[in-house]
JSON list of C-alpha atoms in Angstrom, two decimals:
[
{"chain": "Y", "resi": 269, "resn": "ALA", "atom": "CA", "xyz": [-95.21, -33.06, -8.40]},
{"chain": "Y", "resi": 270, "resn": "GLN", "atom": "CA", "xyz": [-93.12, -33.70, -11.45]},
{"chain": "Y", "resi": 271, "resn": "THR", "atom": "CA", "xyz": [-94.70, -34.34, -14.84]},
{"chain": "Y", "resi": 272, "resn": "VAL", "atom": "CA", "xyz": [-93.34, -35.34, -18.23]},
{"chain": "Y", "resi": 273, "resn": "THR", "atom": "CA", "xyz": [-95.34, -35.01, -21.42]},
{"chain": "Y", "resi": 274, "resn": "GLN", "atom": "CA", "xyz": [-94.63, -36.63, -24.77]},
{"chain": "Y", "resi": 275, "resn": "SER", "atom": "CA", "xyz": [-97.21, -35.49, -27.28]},
{"chain": "Y", "resi": 276, "resn": "GLN", "atom": "CA", "xyz": [-96.20, -37.76, -30.15]},
{"chain": "Y", "resi": 277, "resn": "PRO", "atom": "CA", "xyz": [-97.47, -41.31, -29.54]},
{"chain": "Y", "resi": 278, "resn": "GLU", "atom": "CA", "xyz": [-96.03, -42.58, -32.82]},
{"chain": "Y", "resi": 279, "resn": "MET", "atom": "CA", "xyz": [-93.60, -41.40, -35.46]},
{"chain": "Y", "resi": 280, "resn": "SER", "atom": "CA", "xyz": [-92.03, -42.93, -38.52]},
{"chain": "Y", "resi": 281, "resn": "VAL", "atom": "CA", "xyz": [-89.16, -41.84, -40.69]},
{"chain": "Y", "resi": 282, "resn": "GLN", "atom": "CA", "xyz": [-87.18, -43.18, -43.62]},
{"chain": "Y", "resi": 283, "resn": "GLU", "atom": "CA", "xyz": [-83.81, -44.73, -42.91]},
{"chain": "Y", "resi": 284, "resn": "ALA", "atom": "CA", "xyz": [-80.94, -42.21, -42.96]},
{"chain": "Y", "resi": 285, "resn": "GLU", "atom": "CA", "xyz": [-83.25, -39.26, -42.30]},
{"chain": "Y", "resi": 286, "resn": "THR", "atom": "CA", "xyz": [-83.31, -37.08, -39.21]},
{"chain": "Y", "resi": 287, "resn": "VAL", "atom": "CA", "xyz": [-86.13, -37.21, -36.68]},
{"chain": "Y", "resi": 288, "resn": "THR", "atom": "CA", "xyz": [-86.94, -35.13, -33.61]},
{"chain": "Y", "resi": 289, "resn": "LEU", "atom": "CA", "xyz": [-88.93, -36.41, -30.65]},
{"chain": "Y", "resi": 290, "resn": "SER", "atom": "CA", "xyz": [-90.57, -33.85, -28.39]},
{"chain": "Y", "resi": 291, "resn": "CYS", "atom": "CA", "xyz": [-90.77, -33.75, -24.61]},
{"chain": "Y", "resi": 292, "resn": "THR", "atom": "CA", "xyz": [-91.94, -31.13, -22.14]},
{"chain": "Y", "resi": 293, "resn": "TYR", "atom": "CA", "xyz": [-91.74, -31.34, -18.40]},
{"chain": "Y", "resi": 294, "resn": "ASP", "atom": "CA", "xyz": [-92.60, -29.56, -15.20]},
{"chain": "Y", "resi": 295, "resn": "THR", "atom": "CA", "xyz": [-90.77, -29.54, -11.90]},
{"chain": "Y", "resi": 296, "resn": "SER", "atom": "CA", "xyz": [-90.30, -27.23, -8.97]},
{"chain": "Y", "resi": 297, "resn": "GLU", "atom": "CA", "xyz": [-86.73, -28.44, -8.45]},
{"chain": "Y", "resi": 298, "resn": "SER", "atom": "CA", "xyz": [-83.88, -26.14, -9.37]},
{"chain": "Y", "resi": 299, "resn": "ASN", "atom": "CA", "xyz": [-81.38, -28.94, -9.87]},
{"chain": "Y", "resi": 300, "resn": "TYR", "atom": "CA", "xyz": [-82.51, -31.89, -11.92]},
{"chain": "Y", "resi": 301, "resn": "TYR", "atom": "CA", "xyz": [-81.58, -34.16, -14.78]},
{"chain": "Y", "resi": 302, "resn": "LEU", "atom": "CA", "xyz": [-83.34, -35.16, -17.96]},
{"chain": "Y", "resi": 303, "resn": "PHE", "atom": "CA", "xyz": [-82.91, -38.43, -19.80]},
{"chain": "Y", "resi": 304, "resn": "TRP", "atom": "CA", "xyz": [-83.97, -40.21, -22.92]},
{"chain": "Y", "resi": 305, "resn": "TYR", "atom": "CA", "xyz": [-84.36, -43.98, -22.66]},
{"chain": "Y", "resi": 306, "resn": "LYS", "atom": "CA", "xyz": [-84.85, -46.35, -25.56]},
{"chain": "Y", "resi": 307, "resn": "GLN", "atom": "CA", "xyz": [-86.96, -49.49, -25.23]},
{"chain": "Y", "resi": 308, "resn": "PRO", "atom": "CA", "xyz": [-86.62, -51.81, -28.24]},
{"chain": "Y", "resi": 309, "resn": "PRO", "atom": "CA", "xyz": [-88.89, -54.82, -28.78]},
{"chain": "Y", "resi": 310, "resn": "SER", "atom": "CA", "xyz": [-86.76, -56.76, -26.29]},
{"chain": "Y", "resi": 311, "resn": "ARG", "atom": "CA", "xyz": [-88.23, -54.39, -23.65]},
{"chain": "Y", "resi": 312, "resn": "GLN", "atom": "CA", "xyz": [-84.78, -53.57, -22.28]},
{"chain": "Y", "resi": 313, "resn": "MET", "atom": "CA", "xyz": [-84.53, -49.97, -21.03]},
{"chain": "Y", "resi": 314, "resn": "ILE", "atom": "CA", "xyz": [-81.41, -48.43, -22.52]},
{"chain": "Y", "resi": 315, "resn": "LEU", "atom": "CA", "xyz": [-80.09, -45.01, -21.57]},
{"chain": "Y", "resi": 316, "resn": "VAL", "atom": "CA", "xyz": [-79.58, -42.92, -24.70]},
{"chain": "Y", "resi": 317, "resn": "ILE", "atom": "CA", "xyz": [-78.54, -39.52, -23.39]},
{"chain": "Y", "resi": 318, "resn": "ARG", "atom": "CA", "xyz": [-78.70, -37.34, -20.30]},
{"chain": "Y", "resi": 319, "resn": "GLN", "atom": "CA", "xyz": [-78.74, -33.59, -19.67]},
{"chain": "Y", "resi": 320, "resn": "GLU", "atom": "CA", "xyz": [-77.94, -31.73, -16.47]},
{"chain": "Y", "resi": 321, "resn": "ALA", "atom": "CA", "xyz": [-80.32, -28.82, -15.95]},
{"chain": "Y", "resi": 322, "resn": "TYR", "atom": "CA", "xyz": [-77.55, -26.51, -14.81]},
{"chain": "Y", "resi": 323, "resn": "LYS", "atom": "CA", "xyz": [-75.62, -26.98, -18.06]},
{"chain": "Y", "resi": 324, "resn": "GLN", "atom": "CA", "xyz": [-76.56, -24.73, -20.94]},
{"chain": "Y", "resi": 325, "resn": "GLN", "atom": "CA", "xyz": [-74.71, -26.79, -23.51]},
{"chain": "Y", "resi": 326, "resn": "ASN", "atom": "CA", "xyz": [-76.86, -29.40, -25.20]},
{"chain": "Y", "resi": 327, "resn": "ALA", "atom": "CA", "xyz": [-75.75, -33.00, -24.70]},
{"chain": "Y", "resi": 328, "resn": "THR", "atom": "CA", "xyz": [-74.60, -35.06, -27.66]},
{"chain": "Y", "resi": 329, "resn": "GLU", "atom": "CA", "xyz": [-73.90, -38.77, -28.00]},
{"chain": "Y", "resi": 330, "resn": "ASN", "atom": "CA", "xyz": [-72.85, -39.75, -31.53]},
{"chain": "Y", "resi": 331, "resn": "ARG", "atom": "CA", "xyz": [-76.01, -39.54, -33.69]},
{"chain": "Y", "resi": 332, "resn": "PHE", "atom": "CA", "xyz": [-78.17, -38.47, -30.74]},
{"chain": "Y", "resi": 333, "resn": "SER", "atom": "CA", "xyz": [-78.44, -34.90, -29.52]},
{"chain": "Y", "resi": 334, "resn": "VAL", "atom": "CA", "xyz": [-80.85, -32.90, -27.45]},
{"chain": "Y", "resi": 335, "resn": "ASN", "atom": "CA", "xyz": [-82.31, -29.42, -27.65]},
{"chain": "Y", "resi": 336, "resn": "PHE", "atom": "CA", "xyz": [-82.72, -28.34, -24.05]},
{"chain": "Y", "resi": 337, "resn": "GLN", "atom": "CA", "xyz": [-84.75, -25.18, -23.53]},
{"chain": "Y", "resi": 338, "resn": "LYS", "atom": "CA", "xyz": [-84.84, -24.68, -19.77]},
{"chain": "Y", "resi": 339, "resn": "ALA", "atom": "CA", "xyz": [-87.11, -21.65, -19.71]},
{"chain": "Y", "resi": 340, "resn": "ALA", "atom": "CA", "xyz": [-89.64, -23.40, -21.92]},
{"chain": "Y", "resi": 341, "resn": "LYS", "atom": "CA", "xyz": [-89.15, -26.69, -20.03]},
{"chain": "Y", "resi": 342, "resn": "SER", "atom": "CA", "xyz": [-88.59, -28.47, -23.28]},
{"chain": "Y", "resi": 343, "resn": "PHE", "atom": "CA", "xyz": [-86.20, -31.38, -23.95]},
{"chain": "Y", "resi": 344, "resn": "SER", "atom": "CA", "xyz": [-86.33, -32.79, -27.47]},
{"chain": "Y", "resi": 345, "resn": "LEU", "atom": "CA", "xyz": [-84.24, -35.62, -28.88]},
{"chain": "Y", "resi": 346, "resn": "LYS", "atom": "CA", "xyz": [-82.79, -35.46, -32.38]},
{"chain": "Y", "resi": 347, "resn": "ILE", "atom": "CA", "xyz": [-81.67, -38.65, -34.09]},
{"chain": "Y", "resi": 348, "resn": "SER", "atom": "CA", "xyz": [-79.50, -38.06, -37.13]},
{"chain": "Y", "resi": 349, "resn": "ASP", "atom": "CA", "xyz": [-78.85, -40.58, -39.91]},
{"chain": "Y", "resi": 350, "resn": "SER", "atom": "CA", "xyz": [-81.51, -42.86, -38.47]},
{"chain": "Y", "resi": 351, "resn": "GLN", "atom": "CA", "xyz": [-80.89, -46.59, -38.62]},
{"chain": "Y", "resi": 352, "resn": "LEU", "atom": "CA", "xyz": [-83.20, -49.59, -38.57]},
{"chain": "Y", "resi": 353, "resn": "GLY", "atom": "CA", "xyz": [-81.89, -50.43, -35.10]},
{"chain": "Y", "resi": 354, "resn": "ASP", "atom": "CA", "xyz": [-83.30, -47.15, -33.83]},
{"chain": "Y", "resi": 355, "resn": "THR", "atom": "CA", "xyz": [-86.79, -48.59, -34.10]},
{"chain": "Y", "resi": 356, "resn": "ALA", "atom": "CA", "xyz": [-88.04, -48.59, -30.51]},
{"chain": "Y", "resi": 357, "resn": "MET", "atom": "CA", "xyz": [-90.16, -46.88, -27.90]},
{"chain": "Y", "resi": 358, "resn": "TYR", "atom": "CA", "xyz": [-88.47, -43.74, -26.61]},
{"chain": "Y", "resi": 359, "resn": "PHE", "atom": "CA", "xyz": [-89.19, -42.45, -23.14]},
{"chain": "Y", "resi": 360, "resn": "CYS", "atom": "CA", "xyz": [-88.32, -39.01, -21.84]},
{"chain": "Y", "resi": 361, "resn": "ALA", "atom": "CA", "xyz": [-87.62, -39.05, -18.10]},
{"chain": "Y", "resi": 362, "resn": "LEU", "atom": "CA", "xyz": [-87.05, -36.49, -15.36]},
{"chain": "Y", "resi": 363, "resn": "GLY", "atom": "CA", "xyz": [-85.18, -37.11, -12.14]},
{"chain": "Y", "resi": 364, "resn": "GLY", "atom": "CA", "xyz": [-81.64, -37.65, -11.08]},
{"chain": "Y", "resi": 365, "resn": "ASN", "atom": "CA", "xyz": [-80.37, -38.88, -7.73]},
{"chain": "Y", "resi": 366, "resn": "GLU", "atom": "CA", "xyz": [-83.90, -40.10, -7.12]},
{"chain": "Y", "resi": 367, "resn": "LYS", "atom": "CA", "xyz": [-86.79, -41.82, -8.81]},
{"chain": "Y", "resi": 368, "resn": "LEU", "atom": "CA", "xyz": [-87.52, -41.16, -12.45]},
{"chain": "Y", "resi": 369, "resn": "THR", "atom": "CA", "xyz": [-90.77, -39.78, -13.77]},
{"chain": "Y", "resi": 370, "resn": "PHE", "atom": "CA", "xyz": [-91.40, -40.99, -17.30]},
{"chain": "Y", "resi": 371, "resn": "GLY", "atom": "CA", "xyz": [-93.43, -39.65, -20.17]},
{"chain": "Y", "resi": 372, "resn": "THR", "atom": "CA", "xyz": [-95.87, -41.91, -21.98]},
{"chain": "Y", "resi": 373, "resn": "GLY", "atom": "CA", "xyz": [-93.37, -42.61, -24.74]},
{"chain": "Y", "resi": 374, "resn": "THR", "atom": "CA", "xyz": [-93.07, -42.19, -28.49]},
{"chain": "Y", "resi": 375, "resn": "ARG", "atom": "CA", "xyz": [-93.04, -45.26, -30.68]},
{"chain": "Y", "resi": 376, "resn": "LEU", "atom": "CA", "xyz": [-90.50, -44.62, -33.43]},
{"chain": "Y", "resi": 377, "resn": "THR", "atom": "CA", "xyz": [-90.38, -46.75, -36.56]},
{"chain": "Y", "resi": 378, "resn": "ILE", "atom": "CA", "xyz": [-87.52, -46.48, -39.03]},
{"chain": "Y", "resi": 379, "resn": "ILE", "atom": "CA", "xyz": [-88.68, -47.45, -42.52]},
{"chain": "Y", "resi": 380, "resn": "PRO", "atom": "CA", "xyz": [-86.16, -49.20, -44.80]},
{"chain": "I", "resi": 906, "resn": "ALA", "atom": "CA", "xyz": [-69.12, -54.18, -17.92]},
{"chain": "I", "resi": 907, "resn": "ALA", "atom": "CA", "xyz": [-71.38, -55.69, -15.31]},
{"chain": "I", "resi": 908, "resn": "GLY", "atom": "CA", "xyz": [-75.05, -54.80, -15.57]},
{"chain": "I", "resi": 909, "resn": "VAL", "atom": "CA", "xyz": [-78.07, -55.05, -13.35]},
{"chain": "I", "resi": 910, "resn": "ILE", "atom": "CA", "xyz": [-79.17, -58.66, -13.05]},
{"chain": "I", "resi": 911, "resn": "GLN", "atom": "CA", "xyz": [-82.77, -59.62, -12.45]},
{"chain": "I", "resi": 912, "resn": "SER", "atom": "CA", "xyz": [-84.18, -63.04, -11.80]},
{"chain": "I", "resi": 913, "resn": "PRO", "atom": "CA", "xyz": [-86.24, -64.76, -12.87]},
{"chain": "I", "resi": 914, "resn": "ARG", "atom": "CA", "xyz": [-86.71, -63.34, -16.36]},
{"chain": "I", "resi": 915, "resn": "HIS", "atom": "CA", "xyz": [-90.17, -64.82, -16.67]},
{"chain": "I", "resi": 916, "resn": "LEU", "atom": "CA", "xyz": [-92.63, -65.90, -14.02]},
{"chain": "I", "resi": 917, "resn": "ILE", "atom": "CA", "xyz": [-96.12, -67.33, -14.23]},
{"chain": "I", "resi": 918, "resn": "LYS", "atom": "CA", "xyz": [-98.24, -67.40, -11.10]},
{"chain": "I", "resi": 919, "resn": "GLU", "atom": "CA", "xyz": [-101.85, -68.04, -10.29]},
{"chain": "I", "resi": 920, "resn": "LYS", "atom": "CA", "xyz": [-104.15, -65.55, -8.59]},
{"chain": "I", "resi": 921, "resn": "ARG", "atom": "CA", "xyz": [-103.64, -65.29, -4.85]},
{"chain": "I", "resi": 922, "resn": "GLU", "atom": "CA", "xyz": [-100.15, -66.81, -5.06]},
{"chain": "I", "resi": 923, "resn": "THR", "atom": "CA", "xyz": [-96.93, -65.15, -3.93]},
{"chain": "I", "resi": 924, "resn": "ALA", "atom": "CA", "xyz": [-93.97, -64.11, -6.06]},
{"chain": "I", "resi": 925, "resn": "THR", "atom": "CA", "xyz": [-90.45, -62.98, -5.23]},
{"chain": "I", "resi": 926, "resn": "LEU", "atom": "CA", "xyz": [-88.39, -61.00, -7.70]},
{"chain": "I", "resi": 927, "resn": "LYS", "atom": "CA", "xyz": [-84.66, -60.53, -7.21]},
{"chain": "I", "resi": 928, "resn": "CYS", "atom": "CA", "xyz": [-82.33, -57.77, -8.30]},
{"chain": "I", "resi": 929, "resn": "TYR", "atom": "CA", "xyz": [-78.53, -57.62, -8.21]},
{"chain": "I", "resi": 930, "resn": "PRO", "atom": "CA", "xyz": [-77.33, -54.05, -8.83]},
{"chain": "I", "resi": 931, "resn": "ILE", "atom": "CA", "xyz": [-74.19, -52.98, -10.62]},
{"chain": "I", "resi": 932, "resn": "PRO", "atom": "CA", "xyz": [-71.22, -53.41, -8.25]},
{"chain": "I", "resi": 933, "resn": "ARG", "atom": "CA", "xyz": [-70.63, -50.36, -6.04]},
{"chain": "I", "resi": 934, "resn": "HIS", "atom": "CA", "xyz": [-74.06, -48.92, -6.84]},
{"chain": "I", "resi": 935, "resn": "ASP", "atom": "CA", "xyz": [-75.73, -48.02, -3.57]},
{"chain": "I", "resi": 936, "resn": "THR", "atom": "CA", "xyz": [-79.25, -47.19, -4.76]},
{"chain": "I", "resi": 937, "resn": "VAL", "atom": "CA", "xyz": [-81.85, -49.60, -6.12]},
{"chain": "I", "resi": 938, "resn": "TYR", "atom": "CA", "xyz": [-85.19, -48.71, -7.69]},
{"chain": "I", "resi": 939, "resn": "TRP", "atom": "CA", "xyz": [-88.15, -50.88, -8.60]},
{"chain": "I", "resi": 940, "resn": "TYR", "atom": "CA", "xyz": [-90.53, -49.97, -11.44]},
{"chain": "I", "resi": 941, "resn": "GLN", "atom": "CA", "xyz": [-93.65, -51.60, -12.82]},
{"chain": "I", "resi": 942, "resn": "GLN", "atom": "CA", "xyz": [-94.49, -51.33, -16.51]},
{"chain": "I", "resi": 943, "resn": "GLY", "atom": "CA", "xyz": [-97.93, -52.50, -17.56]},
{"chain": "I", "resi": 944, "resn": "PRO", "atom": "CA", "xyz": [-98.71, -53.37, -21.19]},
{"chain": "I", "resi": 945, "resn": "GLY", "atom": "CA", "xyz": [-98.45, -50.29, -23.38]},
{"chain": "I", "resi": 946, "resn": "GLN", "atom": "CA", "xyz": [-97.62, -48.06, -20.42]},
{"chain": "I", "resi": 947, "resn": "ASP", "atom": "CA", "xyz": [-94.62, -46.15, -19.14]},
{"chain": "I", "resi": 948, "resn": "PRO", "atom": "CA", "xyz": [-92.69, -47.44, -16.13]},
{"chain": "I", "resi": 949, "resn": "GLN", "atom": "CA", "xyz": [-94.19, -46.48, -12.78]},
{"chain": "I", "resi": 950, "resn": "PHE", "atom": "CA", "xyz": [-91.98, -46.08, -9.74]},
{"chain": "I", "resi": 951, "resn": "LEU", "atom": "CA", "xyz": [-92.69, -48.48, -6.88]},
{"chain": "I", "resi": 952, "resn": "ILE", "atom": "CA", "xyz": [-89.97, -48.13, -4.26]},
{"chain": "I", "resi": 953, "resn": "SER", "atom": "CA", "xyz": [-86.29, -47.36, -3.80]},
{"chain": "I", "resi": 954, "resn": "PHE", "atom": "CA", "xyz": [-83.50, -48.14, -1.37]},
{"chain": "I", "resi": 955, "resn": "TYR", "atom": "CA", "xyz": [-80.31, -46.30, -0.53]},
{"chain": "I", "resi": 956, "resn": "GLU", "atom": "CA", "xyz": [-77.68, -48.03, 1.52]},
{"chain": "I", "resi": 957, "resn": "LYS", "atom": "CA", "xyz": [-80.16, -50.73, 2.53]},
{"chain": "I", "resi": 958, "resn": "MET", "atom": "CA", "xyz": [-82.74, -48.27, 3.82]},
{"chain": "I", "resi": 959, "resn": "GLN", "atom": "CA", "xyz": [-85.98, -47.41, 2.06]},
{"chain": "I", "resi": 960, "resn": "SER", "atom": "CA", "xyz": [-85.46, -44.00, 0.52]},
{"chain": "I", "resi": 961, "resn": "ASP", "atom": "CA", "xyz": [-88.69, -43.35, -1.37]},
{"chain": "I", "resi": 962, "resn": "LYS", "atom": "CA", "xyz": [-92.04, -44.97, -1.99]},
{"chain": "I", "resi": 963, "resn": "GLY", "atom": "CA", "xyz": [-94.34, -44.64, -4.95]},
{"chain": "I", "resi": 964, "resn": "SER", "atom": "CA", "xyz": [-97.53, -46.35, -5.99]},
{"chain": "I", "resi": 965, "resn": "ILE", "atom": "CA", "xyz": [-96.69, -49.69, -4.43]},
{"chain": "I", "resi": 966, "resn": "PRO", "atom": "CA", "xyz": [-99.65, -51.76, -3.23]},
{"chain": "I", "resi": 967, "resn": "ASP", "atom": "CA", "xyz": [-99.73, -52.82, 0.41]},
{"chain": "I", "resi": 968, "resn": "ARG", "atom": "CA", "xyz": [-99.58, -56.42, -0.85]},
{"chain": "I", "resi": 969, "resn": "PHE", "atom": "CA", "xyz": [-96.05, -55.74, -2.05]},
{"chain": "I", "resi": 970, "resn": "SER", "atom": "CA", "xyz": [-92.96, -55.37, 0.09]},
{"chain": "I", "resi": 971, "resn": "ALA", "atom": "CA", "xyz": [-89.30, -54.99, -0.68]},
{"chain": "I", "resi": 972, "resn": "GLN", "atom": "CA", "xyz": [-85.96, -54.85, 1.01]},
{"chain": "I", "resi": 973, "resn": "GLN", "atom": "CA", "xyz": [-82.28, -54.39, 0.25]},
{"chain": "I", "resi": 974, "resn": "PHE", "atom": "CA", "xyz": [-79.83, -56.78, 1.81]},
{"chain": "I", "resi": 975, "resn": "SER", "atom": "CA", "xyz": [-76.31, -56.34, 3.17]},
{"chain": "I", "resi": 976, "resn": "ASP", "atom": "CA", "xyz": [-74.82, -57.35, -0.20]},
{"chain": "I", "resi": 977, "resn": "TYR", "atom": "CA", "xyz": [-77.00, -54.63, -1.83]},
{"chain": "I", "resi": 978, "resn": "HIS", "atom": "CA", "xyz": [-79.19, -57.04, -3.72]},
{"chain": "I", "resi": 979, "resn": "SER", "atom": "CA", "xyz": [-82.90, -56.36, -3.42]},
{"chain": "I", "resi": 980, "resn": "GLU", "atom": "CA", "xyz": [-86.03, -58.47, -3.43]},
{"chain": "I", "resi": 981, "resn": "LEU", "atom": "CA", "xyz": [-89.59, -57.48, -4.27]},
{"chain": "I", "resi": 982, "resn": "ASN", "atom": "CA", "xyz": [-92.15, -59.70, -2.58]},
{"chain": "I", "resi": 983, "resn": "MET", "atom": "CA", "xyz": [-95.64, -59.74, -4.00]},
{"chain": "I", "resi": 984, "resn": "SER", "atom": "CA", "xyz": [-98.48, -61.51, -2.22]},
{"chain": "I", "resi": 985, "resn": "SER", "atom": "CA", "xyz": [-102.13, -62.23, -3.01]},
{"chain": "I", "resi": 986, "resn": "LEU", "atom": "CA", "xyz": [-101.38, -61.73, -6.68]},
{"chain": "I", "resi": 987, "resn": "GLU", "atom": "CA", "xyz": [-104.10, -60.26, -8.89]},
{"chain": "I", "resi": 988, "resn": "LEU", "atom": "CA", "xyz": [-104.54, -60.39, -12.65]},
{"chain": "I", "resi": 989, "resn": "GLY", "atom": "CA", "xyz": [-103.70, -56.67, -12.77]},
{"chain": "I", "resi": 990, "resn": "ASP", "atom": "CA", "xyz": [-100.25, -57.36, -11.36]},
{"chain": "I", "resi": 991, "resn": "SER", "atom": "CA", "xyz": [-99.25, -58.85, -14.70]},
{"chain": "I", "resi": 992, "resn": "ALA", "atom": "CA", "xyz": [-96.51, -56.54, -15.92]},
{"chain": "I", "resi": 993, "resn": "LEU", "atom": "CA", "xyz": [-92.84, -56.12, -16.59]},
{"chain": "I", "resi": 994, "resn": "TYR", "atom": "CA", "xyz": [-90.98, -55.34, -13.38]},
{"chain": "I", "resi": 995, "resn": "PHE", "atom": "CA", "xyz": [-87.73, -53.46, -13.71]},
{"chain": "I", "resi": 996, "resn": "CYS", "atom": "CA", "xyz": [-84.99, -53.02, -11.22]},
{"chain": "I", "resi": 997, "resn": "ALA", "atom": "CA", "xyz": [-82.53, -50.18, -11.74]},
{"chain": "I", "resi": 998, "resn": "SER", "atom": "CA", "xyz": [-79.44, -49.10, -9.87]},
{"chain": "I", "resi": 999, "resn": "SER", "atom": "CA", "xyz": [-77.43, -45.93, -9.60]},
{"chain": "I", "resi": 1000, "resn": "SER", "atom": "CA", "xyz": [-74.64, -44.41, -7.58]},
{"chain": "I", "resi": 1001, "resn": "PRO", "atom": "CA", "xyz": [-75.54, -40.76, -7.14]},
{"chain": "I", "resi": 1002, "resn": "GLY", "atom": "CA", "xyz": [-72.62, -40.06, -4.87]},
{"chain": "I", "resi": 1003, "resn": "THR", "atom": "CA", "xyz": [-69.91, -41.23, -7.20]},
{"chain": "I", "resi": 1004, "resn": "GLY", "atom": "CA", "xyz": [-71.22, -42.46, -10.51]},
{"chain": "I", "resi": 1005, "resn": "GLY", "atom": "CA", "xyz": [-73.72, -39.86, -11.58]},
{"chain": "I", "resi": 1006, "resn": "PRO", "atom": "CA", "xyz": [-77.50, -39.64, -11.49]},
{"chain": "I", "resi": 1007, "resn": "GLU", "atom": "CA", "xyz": [-78.41, -41.97, -14.29]},
{"chain": "I", "resi": 1008, "resn": "ALA", "atom": "CA", "xyz": [-80.14, -45.21, -13.46]},
{"chain": "I", "resi": 1009, "resn": "PHE", "atom": "CA", "xyz": [-79.20, -48.37, -15.29]},
{"chain": "I", "resi": 1010, "resn": "PHE", "atom": "CA", "xyz": [-81.96, -50.88, -15.78]},
{"chain": "I", "resi": 1011, "resn": "GLY", "atom": "CA", "xyz": [-81.97, -54.64, -15.65]},
{"chain": "I", "resi": 1012, "resn": "GLN", "atom": "CA", "xyz": [-83.66, -56.66, -18.35]},
{"chain": "I", "resi": 1013, "resn": "GLY", "atom": "CA", "xyz": [-86.82, -56.95, -16.28]},
{"chain": "I", "resi": 1014, "resn": "THR", "atom": "CA", "xyz": [-88.94, -59.78, -14.93]},
{"chain": "I", "resi": 1015, "resn": "ARG", "atom": "CA", "xyz": [-92.08, -60.47, -16.90]},
{"chain": "I", "resi": 1016, "resn": "LEU", "atom": "CA", "xyz": [-94.76, -61.55, -14.44]},
{"chain": "I", "resi": 1017, "resn": "THR", "atom": "CA", "xyz": [-97.91, -63.16, -15.73]},
{"chain": "I", "resi": 1018, "resn": "VAL", "atom": "CA", "xyz": [-100.74, -63.83, -13.31]},
{"chain": "I", "resi": 1019, "resn": "VAL", "atom": "CA", "xyz": [-103.32, -66.34, -14.54]}
]
């Protein structure tokens, strides 16, 4: 069975600062993908970034980057220069080419 | 770009009634997933279809059924509704063979059972 753990239920940070959201996972698969999804108050699920397990290079999408530590089964999300629009629930997810297993989420609040 | 379309966006039903949720995937996506997200919870996988065949099944109650049609749209049928079925139901689509593994989500159908 696959599991995803997010140990930070809530976080807050001042606008323009950097914040890191933690995620650990467990899987017996050798080939898998990891994702971060953002769910703003509208409840829309928006893909933020993805990482292929076979790639050592950490994925980056503009202000969003990940720190993927395969041996430690860790997949953290770093948001640089945080903006008010980043306020949302963030879900870490494991899967790829099949169903996703989600963590319980981290509620991130950006403070003006 | 076209996204996943779900209808209706909101639905209110009484206990023991039946509901049908519809999902239109992104064009050329061959895989559809259904998820249920209760209040304050993470999305839970219900069922998926690949090329119109059921490909995987999660924690879907026996009262629920789903199918994918020849035009790739999918419907989730929910019968004998219970108060606990009140949730946000997401449909997502992907195209693992050509478009990559990521699933793109629709805006969800908010079901309220009263």
